[in-house]
PDB file of N, CA and C in Angstrom:
ATOM      1  N   MET C   1      -6.393  -6.008  -2.920  1.00 92.00           N
ATOM      2  CA  MET C   1      -5.933  -7.179  -2.074  1.00 92.00           C
ATOM      3  C   MET C   1      -4.938  -7.393  -0.783  1.00 92.00           C
ATOM      4  N   LEU C   2      -4.584  -5.912  -1.027  1.00 94.00           N
ATOM      5  CA  LEU C   2      -3.526  -5.719  -0.321  1.00 94.00           C
ATOM      6  C   LEU C   2      -4.457  -5.234   0.304  1.00 94.00           C
ATOM      7  N   ARG C   3      -5.422  -4.076   0.559  1.00 94.00           N
ATOM      8  CA  ARG C   3      -6.304  -4.051   1.522  1.00 94.00           C
ATOM      9  C   ARG C   3      -6.207  -4.763   2.594  1.00 94.00           C
ATOM     10  N   ALA C   4      -7.354  -5.926   1.816  1.00 94.00           N
ATOM     11  CA  ALA C   4      -7.150  -7.233   3.046  1.00 94.00           C
ATOM     12  C   ALA C   4      -6.104  -7.820   3.692  1.00 94.00           C
ATOM     13  N   LEU C   5      -5.217  -8.005   3.137  1.00 96.00           N
ATOM     14  CA  LEU C   5      -3.937  -8.095   4.214  1.00 96.00           C
ATOM     15  C   LEU C   5      -3.138  -7.313   5.245  1.00 96.00           C
ATOM     16  N   TRP C   6      -3.765  -6.073   5.280  1.00 95.00           N
ATOM     17  CA  TRP C   6      -2.912  -5.268   5.817  1.00 95.00           C
ATOM     18  C   TRP C   6      -3.899  -5.647   6.904  1.00 95.00           C
ATOM     19  N   SER C   7      -5.587  -5.862   6.788  1.00 94.00           N
ATOM     20  CA  SER C   7      -6.499  -6.080   8.141  1.00 94.00           C
ATOM     21  C   SER C   7      -6.124  -6.665   8.300  1.00 94.00           C
ATOM     22  N   CYS C   8      -5.077  -7.894   8.387  1.00 93.00           N
ATOM     23  CA  CYS C   8      -5.143  -9.383   9.529  1.00 93.00           C
ATOM     24  C   CYS C   8      -2.772  -9.159   9.421  1.00 93.00           C
ATOM     25  N   PRO C   9      -2.436  -8.731  10.338  1.00 81.00           N
ATOM     26  CA  PRO C   9      -1.327  -8.262  10.138  1.00 81.00           C
ATOM     27  C   PRO C   9      -0.592  -9.483  10.744  1.00 81.00           C
ATOM     28  N   ILE C  10      -0.800 -10.909  10.436  1.00 91.00           N
ATOM     29  CA  ILE C  10      -0.634 -11.736  11.371  1.00 91.00           C
ATOM     30  C   ILE C  10       0.092 -12.722   9.733  1.00 91.00           C
ATOM     31  N   GLY C  11      -0.882 -12.650   8.376  1.00 95.00           N
ATOM     32  CA  GLY C  11      -0.998 -13.154   7.547  1.00 95.00           C
ATOM     33  C   GLY C  11      -2.154 -13.627   7.388  1.00 95.00           C
ATOM     34  N   MET C  12      -2.120 -13.861   6.349  1.00 97.00           N
ATOM     35  CA  MET C  12      -3.369 -14.414   5.605  1.00 97.00           C
ATOM     36  C   MET C  12      -3.687 -15.158   3.798  1.00 97.00           C
ATOM     37  N   THR C  13      -3.538 -17.025   4.337  1.00 96.00           N
ATOM     38  CA  THR C  13      -3.674 -17.996   2.596  1.00 96.00           C
ATOM     39  C   THR C  13      -4.663 -16.900   1.975  1.00 96.00           C
ATOM     40  N   PRO C  14      -3.929 -17.907   0.663  1.00 96.00           N
ATOM     41  CA  PRO C  14      -5.157 -17.310  -0.408  1.00 96.00           C
ATOM     42  C   PRO C  14      -6.563 -17.531  -0.254  1.00 96.00           C
ATOM     43  N   GLY C  15      -6.864 -18.425  -0.029  1.00 94.00           N
ATOM     44  CA  GLY C  15      -8.523 -18.624   0.199  1.00 94.00           C
ATOM     45  C   GLY C  15      -8.877 -17.861   1.351  1.00 94.00           C
ATOM     46  N   GLU C  16      -8.245 -17.435   2.529  1.00 95.00           N
ATOM     47  CA  GLU C  16      -8.599 -16.954   3.389  1.00 95.00           C
ATOM     48  C   GLU C  16      -8.692 -14.513   2.836  1.00 95.00           C
ATOM     49  N   ILE C  17      -8.114 -14.593   2.003  1.00 96.00           N
ATOM     50  CA  ILE C  17      -7.925 -13.639   0.902  1.00 96.00           C
ATOM     51  C   ILE C  17      -9.146 -13.737   0.125  1.00 96.00           C
ATOM     52  N   LEU C  18      -9.097 -14.206  -0.713  1.00 94.00           N
ATOM     53  CA  LEU C  18     -10.396 -14.336  -1.053  1.00 94.00           C
ATOM     54  C   LEU C  18     -11.847 -14.315  -0.418  1.00 94.00           C
ATOM     55  N   GLU C  19     -11.866 -15.022   0.672  1.00 94.00           N
ATOM     56  CA  GLU C  19     -13.184 -14.208   1.544  1.00 94.00           C
ATOM     57  C   GLU C  19     -12.251 -13.329   2.560  1.00 94.00           C
ATOM     58  N   ALA C  20     -11.861 -13.037   2.462  1.00 94.00           N
ATOM     59  CA  ALA C  20     -12.301 -11.117   2.792  1.00 94.00           C
ATOM     60  C   ALA C  20     -11.964 -10.137   2.511  1.00 94.00           C
ATOM     61  N   MET C  21     -11.992 -10.944   0.612  1.00 93.00           N
ATOM     62  CA  MET C  21     -12.471  -9.621  -0.200  1.00 93.00           C
ATOM     63  C   MET C  21     -13.588  -9.136  -0.673  1.00 93.00           C
ATOM     64  N   GLY C  22     -14.423 -10.867  -0.555  1.00 88.00           N
ATOM     65  CA  GLY C  22     -16.041 -10.673  -0.706  1.00 88.00           C
ATOM     66  C   GLY C  22     -16.474 -10.515  -2.300  1.00 88.00           C
ATOM     67  N   VAL C  23     -15.183 -10.402  -3.666  1.00 90.00           N
ATOM     68  CA  VAL C  23     -15.727 -10.535  -4.439  1.00 90.00           C
ATOM     69  C   VAL C  23     -15.696 -11.627  -5.591  1.00 90.00           C
ATOM     70  N   ASP C  24     -16.709 -11.817  -6.802  1.00 90.00           N
ATOM     71  CA  ASP C  24     -16.728 -12.592  -7.362  1.00 90.00           C
ATOM     72  C   ASP C  24     -15.807 -12.880  -7.546  1.00 90.00           C
ATOM     73  N   VAL C  25     -13.941 -13.229  -7.475  1.00 93.00           N
ATOM     74  CA  VAL C  25     -12.654 -13.392  -8.692  1.00 93.00           C
ATOM     75  C   VAL C  25     -12.638 -15.575  -8.057  1.00 93.00           C
ATOM     76  N   THR C  26     -11.706 -15.939  -9.264  1.00 95.00           N
ATOM     77  CA  THR C  26     -11.631 -17.720  -8.383  1.00 95.00           C
ATOM     78  C   THR C  26     -10.182 -18.184  -7.620  1.00 95.00           C
ATOM     79  N   TYR C  27     -10.254 -17.804  -6.975  1.00 95.00           N
ATOM     80  CA  TYR C  27      -8.668 -18.127  -6.441  1.00 95.00           C
ATOM     81  C   TYR C  27      -7.256 -18.608  -7.505  1.00 95.00           C
ATOM     82  N   THR C  28      -7.724 -18.783  -8.533  1.00 95.00           N
ATOM     83  CA  THR C  28      -5.867 -19.169  -9.367  1.00 95.00           C
ATOM     84  C   THR C  28      -6.173 -17.346  -9.459  1.00 95.00           C
ATOM     85  N   THR C  29      -7.557 -16.692  -9.923  1.00 96.00           N
ATOM     86  CA  THR C  29      -6.893 -15.466 -10.147  1.00 96.00           C
ATOM     87  C   THR C  29      -6.115 -15.365  -8.222  1.00 96.00           C
ATOM     88  N   VAL C  30      -6.449 -15.014  -7.489  1.00 96.00           N
ATOM     89  CA  VAL C  30      -5.998 -14.497  -6.236  1.00 96.00           C
ATOM     90  C   VAL C  30      -4.114 -14.875  -5.910  1.00 96.00           C
ATOM     91  N   THR C  31      -4.499 -16.236  -6.655  1.00 96.00           N
ATOM     92  CA  THR C  31      -2.770 -16.271  -6.328  1.00 96.00           C
ATOM     93  C   THR C  31      -1.431 -15.499  -7.176  1.00 96.00           C
ATOM     94  N   ALA C  32      -2.172 -15.476  -8.836  1.00 97.00           N
ATOM     95  CA  ALA C  32      -1.927 -14.935  -9.440  1.00 97.00           C
ATOM     96  C   ALA C  32      -1.469 -13.742  -9.352  1.00 97.00           C
ATOM     97  N   ILE C  33      -2.533 -13.176  -8.384  1.00 97.00           N
ATOM     98  CA  ILE C  33      -2.024 -11.373  -8.382  1.00 97.00           C
ATOM     99  C   ILE C  33      -1.224 -11.089  -7.132  1.00 97.00           C
ATOM    100  N   LEU C  34      -0.640 -12.358  -6.070  1.00 97.00           N
ATOM    101  CA  LEU C  34      -0.052 -12.139  -5.097  1.00 97.00           C
ATOM    102  C   LEU C  34       1.190 -13.040  -5.599  1.00 97.00           C
ATOM    103  N   ALA C  35       1.502 -13.227  -6.996  1.00 97.00           N
ATOM    104  CA  ALA C  35       2.623 -14.034  -7.409  1.00 97.00           C
ATOM    105  C   ALA C  35       3.319 -12.219  -7.661  1.00 97.00           C
ATOM    106  N   ARG C  36       1.807 -12.024  -8.522  1.00 97.00           N
ATOM    107  CA  ARG C  36       2.803 -10.669  -9.505  1.00 97.00           C
ATOM    108  C   ARG C  36       3.770  -9.382  -8.547  1.00 97.00           C
ATOM    109  N   LEU C  37       2.216  -9.505  -6.789  1.00 97.00           N
ATOM    110  CA  LEU C  37       2.621  -8.351  -5.543  1.00 97.00           C
ATOM    111  C   LEU C  37       3.686  -9.121  -5.047  1.00 97.00           C
ATOM    112  N   GLN C  38       3.940 -10.422  -5.460  1.00 97.00           N
ATOM    113  CA  GLN C  38       5.185 -11.264  -5.190  1.00 97.00           C
ATOM    114  C   GLN C  38       7.010 -10.839  -5.254  1.00 97.00           C
ATOM    115  N   ASN C  39       7.014 -10.349  -6.698  1.00 97.00           N
ATOM    116  CA  ASN C  39       7.196 -10.491  -7.949  1.00 97.00           C
ATOM    117  C   ASN C  39       7.978  -8.804  -7.473  1.00 97.00           C
ATOM    118  N   LYS C  40       6.977  -7.619  -7.601  1.00 95.00           N
ATOM    119  CA  LYS C  40       7.147  -6.078  -7.556  1.00 95.00           C
ATOM    120  C   LYS C  40       7.068  -6.146  -5.701  1.00 95.00           C
ATOM    121  N   ARG C  41       8.327  -7.098  -5.148  1.00 95.00           N
ATOM    122  CA  ARG C  41       8.277  -6.778  -3.578  1.00 95.00           C
ATOM    123  C   ARG C  41       7.139  -6.257  -2.736  1.00 95.00           C
ATOM    124  N   LEU C  42       6.219  -7.008  -3.069  1.00 96.00           N
ATOM    125  CA  LEU C  42       5.128  -5.603  -2.111  1.00 96.00           C
ATOM    126  C   LEU C  42       4.889  -6.749  -1.212  1.00 96.00           C
ATOM    127  N   VAL C  43       4.532  -7.676  -1.269  1.00 97.00           N
ATOM    128  CA  VAL C  43       4.392  -8.741  -0.060  1.00 97.00           C
ATOM    129  C   VAL C  43       5.656  -9.917   0.333  1.00 97.00           C
ATOM    130  N   THR C  44       5.927 -10.570   1.268  1.00 97.00           N
ATOM    131  CA  THR C  44       6.228 -12.053   1.933  1.00 97.00           C
ATOM    132  C   THR C  44       5.681 -13.088   1.607  1.00 97.00           C
ATOM    133  N   ARG C  45       6.070 -14.544   1.526  1.00 96.00           N
ATOM    134  CA  ARG C  45       5.101 -15.591   1.715  1.00 96.00           C
ATOM    135  C   ARG C  45       5.963 -16.561   2.491  1.00 96.00           C
ATOM    136  N   ARG C  46       5.012 -17.508   3.394  1.00 96.00           N
ATOM    137  CA  ARG C  46       6.885 -18.076   3.868  1.00 96.00           C
ATOM    138  C   ARG C  46       5.667 -19.651   4.154  1.00 96.00           C
ATOM    139  N   LYS C  47       5.393 -20.564   4.142  1.00 96.00           N
ATOM    140  CA  LYS C  47       4.955 -22.184   4.013  1.00 96.00           C
ATOM    141  C   LYS C  47       4.380 -21.641   5.344  1.00 96.00           C
ATOM    142  N   HIS C  48       3.091 -22.804   4.430  1.00 92.00           N
ATOM    143  CA  HIS C  48       2.311 -22.775   6.452  1.00 92.00           C
ATOM    144  C   HIS C  48       1.323 -23.774   6.282  1.00 92.00           C
ATOM    145  N   GLY C  49       1.699 -25.251   6.479  1.00 91.00           N
ATOM    146  CA  GLY C  49       0.979 -26.667   6.329  1.00 91.00           C
ATOM    147  C   GLY C  49       1.339 -26.937   4.759  1.00 91.00           C
ATOM    148  N   ARG C  50       0.322 -26.722   3.897  1.00 91.00           N
ATOM    149  CA  ARG C  50       0.605 -26.474   2.848  1.00 91.00           C
ATOM    150  C   ARG C  50      -0.062 -26.152   2.160  1.00 91.00           C
ATOM    151  N   ALA C  51      -0.409 -24.846   2.428  1.00 90.00           N
ATOM    152  CA  ALA C  51      -0.833 -23.449   1.460  1.00 90.00           C
ATOM    153  C   ALA C  51       0.675 -22.522   1.967  1.00 90.00           C
ATOM    154  N   PHE C  52       0.571 -20.813   1.047  1.00 96.00           N
ATOM    155  CA  PHE C  52       1.599 -19.797   1.345  1.00 96.00           C
ATOM    156  C   PHE C  52       0.323 -18.511   2.192  1.00 96.00           C
ATOM    157  N   VAL C  53       1.214 -18.664   3.581  1.00 97.00           N
ATOM    158  CA  VAL C  53       0.739 -17.542   3.601  1.00 97.00           C
ATOM    159  C   VAL C  53       1.950 -16.301   3.672  1.00 97.00           C
ATOM    160  N   TYR C  54       1.159 -15.161   3.312  1.00 98.00           N
ATOM    161  CA  TYR C  54       0.921 -13.880   2.905  1.00 98.00           C
ATOM    162  C   TYR C  54       1.109 -12.283   3.570  1.00 98.00           C
ATOM    163  N   ARG C  55       2.496 -11.839   3.226  1.00 97.00           N
ATOM    164  CA  ARG C  55       2.763 -10.690   4.927  1.00 97.00           C
ATOM    165  C   ARG C  55       2.228  -9.127   3.557  1.00 97.00           C
ATOM    166  N   PRO C  56       2.610  -8.360   4.083  1.00 96.00           N
ATOM    167  CA  PRO C  56       2.815  -6.834   3.073  1.00 96.00           C
ATOM    168  C   PRO C  56       3.821  -7.201   3.747  1.00 96.00           C
ATOM    169  N   ARG C  57       4.925  -6.336   3.150  1.00 95.00           N
ATOM    170  CA  ARG C  57       6.472  -5.534   3.051  1.00 95.00           C
ATOM    171  C   ARG C  57       5.565  -4.255   3.686  1.00 95.00           C
ATOM    172  N   LEU C  58       4.437  -3.605   3.708  1.00 95.00           N
ATOM    173  CA  LEU C  58       4.671  -2.242   3.502  1.00 95.00           C
ATOM    174  C   LEU C  58       3.108  -2.232   4.730  1.00 95.00           C
ATOM    175  N   ASP C  59       3.506  -1.155   4.407  1.00 94.00           N
ATOM    176  CA  ASP C  59       1.749  -0.885   5.419  1.00 94.00           C
ATOM    177  C   ASP C  59       1.272   0.332   4.499  1.00 94.00           C
ATOM    178  N   GLU C  60      -0.772   0.433   4.451  1.00 95.00           N
ATOM    179  CA  GLU C  60      -1.073   0.759   3.920  1.00 95.00           C
ATOM    180  C   GLU C  60      -0.065   2.292   3.405  1.00 95.00           C
ATOM    181  N   ALA C  61       0.598   3.289   4.119  1.00 95.00           N
ATOM    182  CA  ALA C  61       0.393   4.491   4.446  1.00 95.00           C
ATOM    183  C   ALA C  61       1.793   4.517   3.959  1.00 95.00           C
ATOM    184  N   ALA C  62       3.278   3.580   3.785  1.00 96.00           N
ATOM    185  CA  ALA C  62       4.232   3.364   3.710  1.00 96.00           C
ATOM    186  C   ALA C  62       4.244   3.386   2.317  1.00 96.00           C
ATOM    187  N   LEU C  63       3.145   2.231   1.789  1.00 96.00           N
ATOM    188  CA  LEU C  63       3.555   1.997   0.206  1.00 96.00           C
ATOM    189  C   LEU C  63       2.517   3.540  -0.789  1.00 96.00           C
ATOM    190  N   THR C  64       1.907   4.479   0.498  1.00 95.00           N
ATOM    191  CA  THR C  64       0.903   5.416  -1.021  1.00 95.00           C
ATOM    192  C   THR C  64       1.650   6.462  -1.126  1.00 95.00           C
ATOM    193  N   ALA C  65       3.090   6.728   0.535  1.00 95.00           N
ATOM    194  CA  ALA C  65       4.341   7.631   0.190  1.00 95.00           C
ATOM    195  C   ALA C  65       4.576   7.239  -0.866  1.00 95.00           C
ATOM    196  N   LYS C  66       5.525   6.178  -1.096  1.00 94.00           N
ATOM    197  CA  LYS C  66       6.272   5.770  -2.236  1.00 94.00           C
ATOM    198  C   LYS C  66       5.310   6.295  -3.374  1.00 94.00           C
ATOM    199  N   LYS C  67       3.980   5.689  -3.346  1.00 94.00           N
ATOM    200  CA  LYS C  67       3.860   6.194  -4.644  1.00 94.00           C
ATOM    201  C   LYS C  67       4.091   7.512  -5.286  1.00 94.00           C
ATOM    202  N   MET C  68       3.603   8.020  -4.498  1.00 94.00           N
ATOM    203  CA  MET C  68       3.853   9.990  -4.183  1.00 94.00           C
ATOM    204  C   MET C  68       5.368  10.462  -4.994  1.00 94.00           C
ATOM    205  N   LYS C  69       6.296   9.750  -3.638  1.00 94.00           N
ATOM    206  CA  LYS C  69       7.276   9.905  -4.003  1.00 94.00           C
ATOM    207  C   LYS C  69       8.733   9.848  -5.377  1.00 94.00           C
ATOM    208  N   LEU C  70       8.280   8.367  -5.580  1.00 94.00           N
ATOM    209  CA  LEU C  70       7.964   8.213  -6.976  1.00 94.00           C
ATOM    210  C   LEU C  70       8.052   9.152  -8.472  1.00 94.00           C
ATOM    211  N   ILE C  71       6.517   9.506  -8.051  1.00 94.00           N
ATOM    212  CA  ILE C  71       5.425  10.223  -9.235  1.00 94.00           C
ATOM    213  C   ILE C  71       5.915  11.295  -8.651  1.00 94.00           C
ATOM    214  N   PHE C  72       6.615  11.774  -7.873  1.00 93.00           N
ATOM    215  CA  PHE C  72       7.275  14.089  -7.548  1.00 93.00           C
ATOM    216  C   PHE C  72       8.269  12.978  -7.711  1.00 93.00           C
ATOM    217  N   SER C  73       9.969  12.289  -7.793  1.00 94.00           N
ATOM    218  CA  SER C  73      10.638  12.794  -8.519  1.00 94.00           C
ATOM    219  C   SER C  73      10.582  12.561 -10.146  1.00 94.00           C
ATOM    220  N   ALA C  74       9.741  11.750 -10.929  1.00 95.00           N
ATOM    221  CA  ALA C  74       9.907  12.748 -12.325  1.00 95.00           C
ATOM    222  C   ALA C  74       9.244  13.553 -12.695  1.00 95.00           C
ATOM    223  N   ALA C  75       8.762  14.964 -12.030  1.00 96.00           N
ATOM    224  CA  ALA C  75       7.988  15.626 -12.309  1.00 96.00           C
ATOM    225  C   ALA C  75      10.049  17.142 -12.807  1.00 96.00           C
ATOM    226  N   ALA C  76       9.851  17.455 -13.512  1.00 96.00           N
ATOM    227  CA  ALA C  76      11.198  18.195 -14.057  1.00 96.00           C
ATOM    228  C   ALA C  76      10.651  19.379 -13.075  1.00 96.00           C
ATOM    229  N   ASP C  77       9.039  20.132 -12.992  1.00 96.00           N
ATOM    230  CA  ASP C  77       9.209  21.772 -12.142  1.00 96.00           C
ATOM    231  C   ASP C  77       8.467  20.969 -10.530  1.00 96.00           C
ATOM    232  N   LYS C  78       9.551  20.131  -9.698  1.00 95.00           N
ATOM    233  CA  LYS C  78       8.829  19.637  -8.928  1.00 95.00           C
ATOM    234  C   LYS C  78       7.851  20.934  -8.096  1.00 95.00           C
ATOM    235  N   GLU C  79       7.884  22.799  -8.143  1.00 95.00           N
ATOM    236  CA  GLU C  79       7.109  23.005  -7.567  1.00 95.00           C
ATOM    237  C   GLU C  79       5.750  23.453  -7.783  1.00 95.00           C
ATOM    238  N   ALA C  80       6.254  23.647  -9.292  1.00 96.00           N
ATOM    239  CA  ALA C  80       4.448  23.089  -9.863  1.00 96.00           C
ATOM    240  C   ALA C  80       4.151  22.951  -9.580  1.00 96.00           C
ATOM    241  N   ALA C  81       4.619  21.007  -9.237  1.00 95.00           N
ATOM    242  CA  ALA C  81       3.981  19.886  -9.387  1.00 95.00           C
ATOM    243  C   ALA C  81       3.188  19.867  -7.537  1.00 95.00           C
ATOM    244  N   LEU C  82       4.024  20.103  -7.180  1.00 93.00           N
ATOM    245  CA  LEU C  82       3.482  20.668  -5.640  1.00 93.00           C
ATOM    246  C   LEU C  82       1.978  21.381  -4.961  1.00 93.00           C
ATOM    247  N   ALA C  83       2.950  22.703  -6.199  1.00 95.00           N
ATOM    248  CA  ALA C  83       1.578  23.768  -5.896  1.00 95.00           C
ATOM    249  C   ALA C  83       0.572  23.289  -6.644  1.00 95.00           C
ATOM    250  N   ARG C  84       0.273  22.264  -7.889  1.00 95.00           N
ATOM    251  CA  ARG C  84      -1.055  21.692  -8.293  1.00 95.00           C
ATOM    252  C   ARG C  84      -1.552  20.613  -7.572  1.00 95.00           C
ATOM    253  N   PHE C  85      -0.294  19.777  -6.640  1.00 94.00           N
ATOM    254  CA  PHE C  85      -1.566  19.435  -5.198  1.00 94.00           C
ATOM    255  C   PHE C  85      -2.291  19.425  -4.165  1.00 94.00           C
ATOM    256  N   VAL C  86      -1.084  20.546  -4.126  1.00 94.00           N
ATOM    257  CA  VAL C  86      -1.352  21.324  -2.233  1.00 94.00           C
ATOM    258  C   VAL C  86      -3.028  22.025  -3.361  1.00 94.00           C
ATOM    259  N   GLY C  87      -2.554  22.694  -4.193  1.00 95.00           N
ATOM    260  CA  GLY C  87      -3.888  23.716  -4.901  1.00 95.00           C
ATOM    261  C   GLY C  87      -5.641  22.860  -4.786  1.00 95.00           C
ATOM    262  N   GLY C  88      -5.286  21.618  -4.990  1.00 96.00           N
ATOM    263  CA  GLY C  88      -6.404  19.953  -5.136  1.00 96.00           C
ATOM    264  C   GLY C  88      -6.482  19.886  -3.701  1.00 96.00           C
ATOM    265  N   LEU C  89      -5.867  20.470  -2.942  1.00 96.00           N
ATOM    266  CA  LEU C  89      -6.098  19.536  -1.158  1.00 96.00           C
ATOM    267  C   LEU C  89      -7.643  19.909  -1.034  1.00 96.00           C
ATOM    268  N   SER C  90      -8.992  19.247  -0.349  1.00 97.00           N
ATOM    269  CA  SER C  90      -9.511  19.985   0.880  1.00 97.00           C
ATOM    270  C   SER C  90      -9.148  20.731   1.304  1.00 97.00           C
ATOM    271  N   LYS C  91      -9.292  20.581   2.285  1.00 96.00           N
ATOM    272  CA  LYS C  91      -9.833  22.376   3.626  1.00 96.00           C
ATOM    273  C   LYS C  91      -8.539  21.086   4.359  1.00 96.00           C
ATOM    274  N   ALA C  92      -9.987  20.076   4.969  1.00 97.00           N
ATOM    275  CA  ALA C  92      -9.604  18.853   5.863  1.00 97.00           C
ATOM    276  C   ALA C  92      -7.801  18.548   5.985  1.00 97.00           C
ATOM    277  N   ASP C  93      -7.168  17.988   3.789  1.00 96.00           N
ATOM    278  CA  ASP C  93      -6.561  17.408   3.258  1.00 96.00           C
ATOM    279  C   ASP C  93      -5.027  18.987   4.153  1.00 96.00           C
ATOM    280  N   ALA C  94      -5.274  19.954   4.048  1.00 95.00           N
ATOM    281  CA  ALA C  94      -4.517  21.031   3.779  1.00 95.00           C
ATOM    282  C   ALA C  94      -4.335  21.307   4.856  1.00 95.00           C
ATOM    283  N   ARG C  95      -5.701  21.739   5.734  1.00 96.00           N
ATOM    284  CA  ARG C  95      -4.530  20.895   7.350  1.00 96.00           C
ATOM    285  C   ARG C  95      -3.376  20.098   7.796  1.00 96.00           C
ATOM    286  N   SER C  96      -4.064  18.501   7.522  1.00 96.00           N
ATOM    287  CA  SER C  96      -3.261  17.804   7.987  1.00 96.00           C
ATOM    288  C   SER C  96      -1.946  17.298   6.724  1.00 96.00           C
ATOM    289  N   LEU C  97      -2.040  18.097   6.771  1.00 95.00           N
ATOM    290  CA  LEU C  97      -0.974  18.000   5.088  1.00 95.00           C
ATOM    291  C   LEU C  97       0.280  19.091   6.503  1.00 95.00           C
ATOM    292  N   ARG C  98      -0.596  20.825   6.261  1.00 94.00           N
ATOM    293  CA  ARG C  98       0.584  21.642   7.647  1.00 94.00           C
ATOM    294  C   ARG C  98       0.952  20.881   9.092  1.00 94.00           C
ATOM    295  N   ARG C  99      -0.372  19.685   8.975  1.00 95.00           N
ATOM    296  CA  ARG C  99       0.150  19.915  10.067  1.00 95.00           C
ATOM    297  C   ARG C  99       1.387  18.827  10.515  1.00 95.00           C
ATOM    298  N   VAL C 100       1.813  17.986   9.230  1.00 94.00           N
ATOM    299  CA  VAL C 100       2.187  17.167   9.387  1.00 94.00           C
ATOM    300  C   VAL C 100       3.625  17.379   9.095  1.00 94.00           C
ATOM    301  N   ILE C 101       3.189  18.690   8.371  1.00 93.00           N
ATOM    302  CA  ILE C 101       4.734  19.802   8.154  1.00 93.00           C
ATOM    303  C   ILE C 101       5.986  19.913   8.980  1.00 93.00           C
ATOM    304  N   GLU C 102       4.737  20.469   9.813  1.00 94.00           N
ATOM    305  CA  GLU C 102       4.621  21.759  11.557  1.00 94.00           C
ATOM    306  C   GLU C 102       5.313  20.640  11.503  1.00 94.00           C
ATOM    307  N   LYS C 103       4.703  19.291  12.104  1.00 93.00           N
ATOM    308  CA  LYS C 103       5.199  18.338  12.976  1.00 93.00           C
ATOM    309  C   LYS C 103       6.879  17.917  12.815  1.00 93.00           C
ATOM    310  N   GLU C 104       7.056  17.879  11.605  1.00 91.00           N
ATOM    311  CA  GLU C 104       8.734  16.846  10.643  1.00 91.00           C
ATOM    312  C   GLU C 104       9.417  16.945  10.656  1.00 91.00           C
ATOM    313  N   THR C 105       9.410  18.882  10.724  1.00 89.00           N
ATOM    314  CA  THR C 105      10.480  19.600  10.785  1.00 89.00           C
ATOM    315  C   THR C 105      10.586  20.014  11.657  1.00 89.00           C
ATOM    316  N   GLY C 106       9.498  20.014  12.875  1.00 86.00           N
ATOM    317  CA  GLY C 106       9.760  20.230  14.598  1.00 86.00           C
ATOM    318  C   GLY C 106       9.769  21.919  14.211  1.00 86.00           C
ATOM    319  N   ARG C 107       8.615  22.385  14.016  1.00 72.00           N
ATOM    320  CA  ARG C 107       7.606  23.816  13.946  1.00 72.00           C
ATOM    321  C   ARG C 107       6.563  23.320  14.613  1.00 72.00           C
ATOM    322  N   GLY C 108       5.917  22.674  15.068  1.00 59.00           N
ATOM    323  CA  GLY C 108       5.104  22.309  15.929  1.00 59.00           C
ATOM    324  C   GLY C 108       4.797  21.673  17.121  1.00 59.00           C
TER     325      GLY C 108
END
């Protein structure tokens, strides 16, 4: 559902989200999930005519980073967790991570 919302920066109604998802779920299922996402502060909504228009609070990269930070913060041995994470990356992902670290630390 968030993927559908990320594809439309101006926001979408539940009906538009349902259509964009292209899966066999009901309108009430979409609205129930949107209510949960709103309670978790992942989406905002505003009244538009008789419907609500929903927009994500975070883009995909920001939400992924938030989840990664939350998981990492729970690790007792952060260095070991990072070592396992980096060790499991593909070569391409490891190169991407290296570029990001160099850019963020001013070494690149």
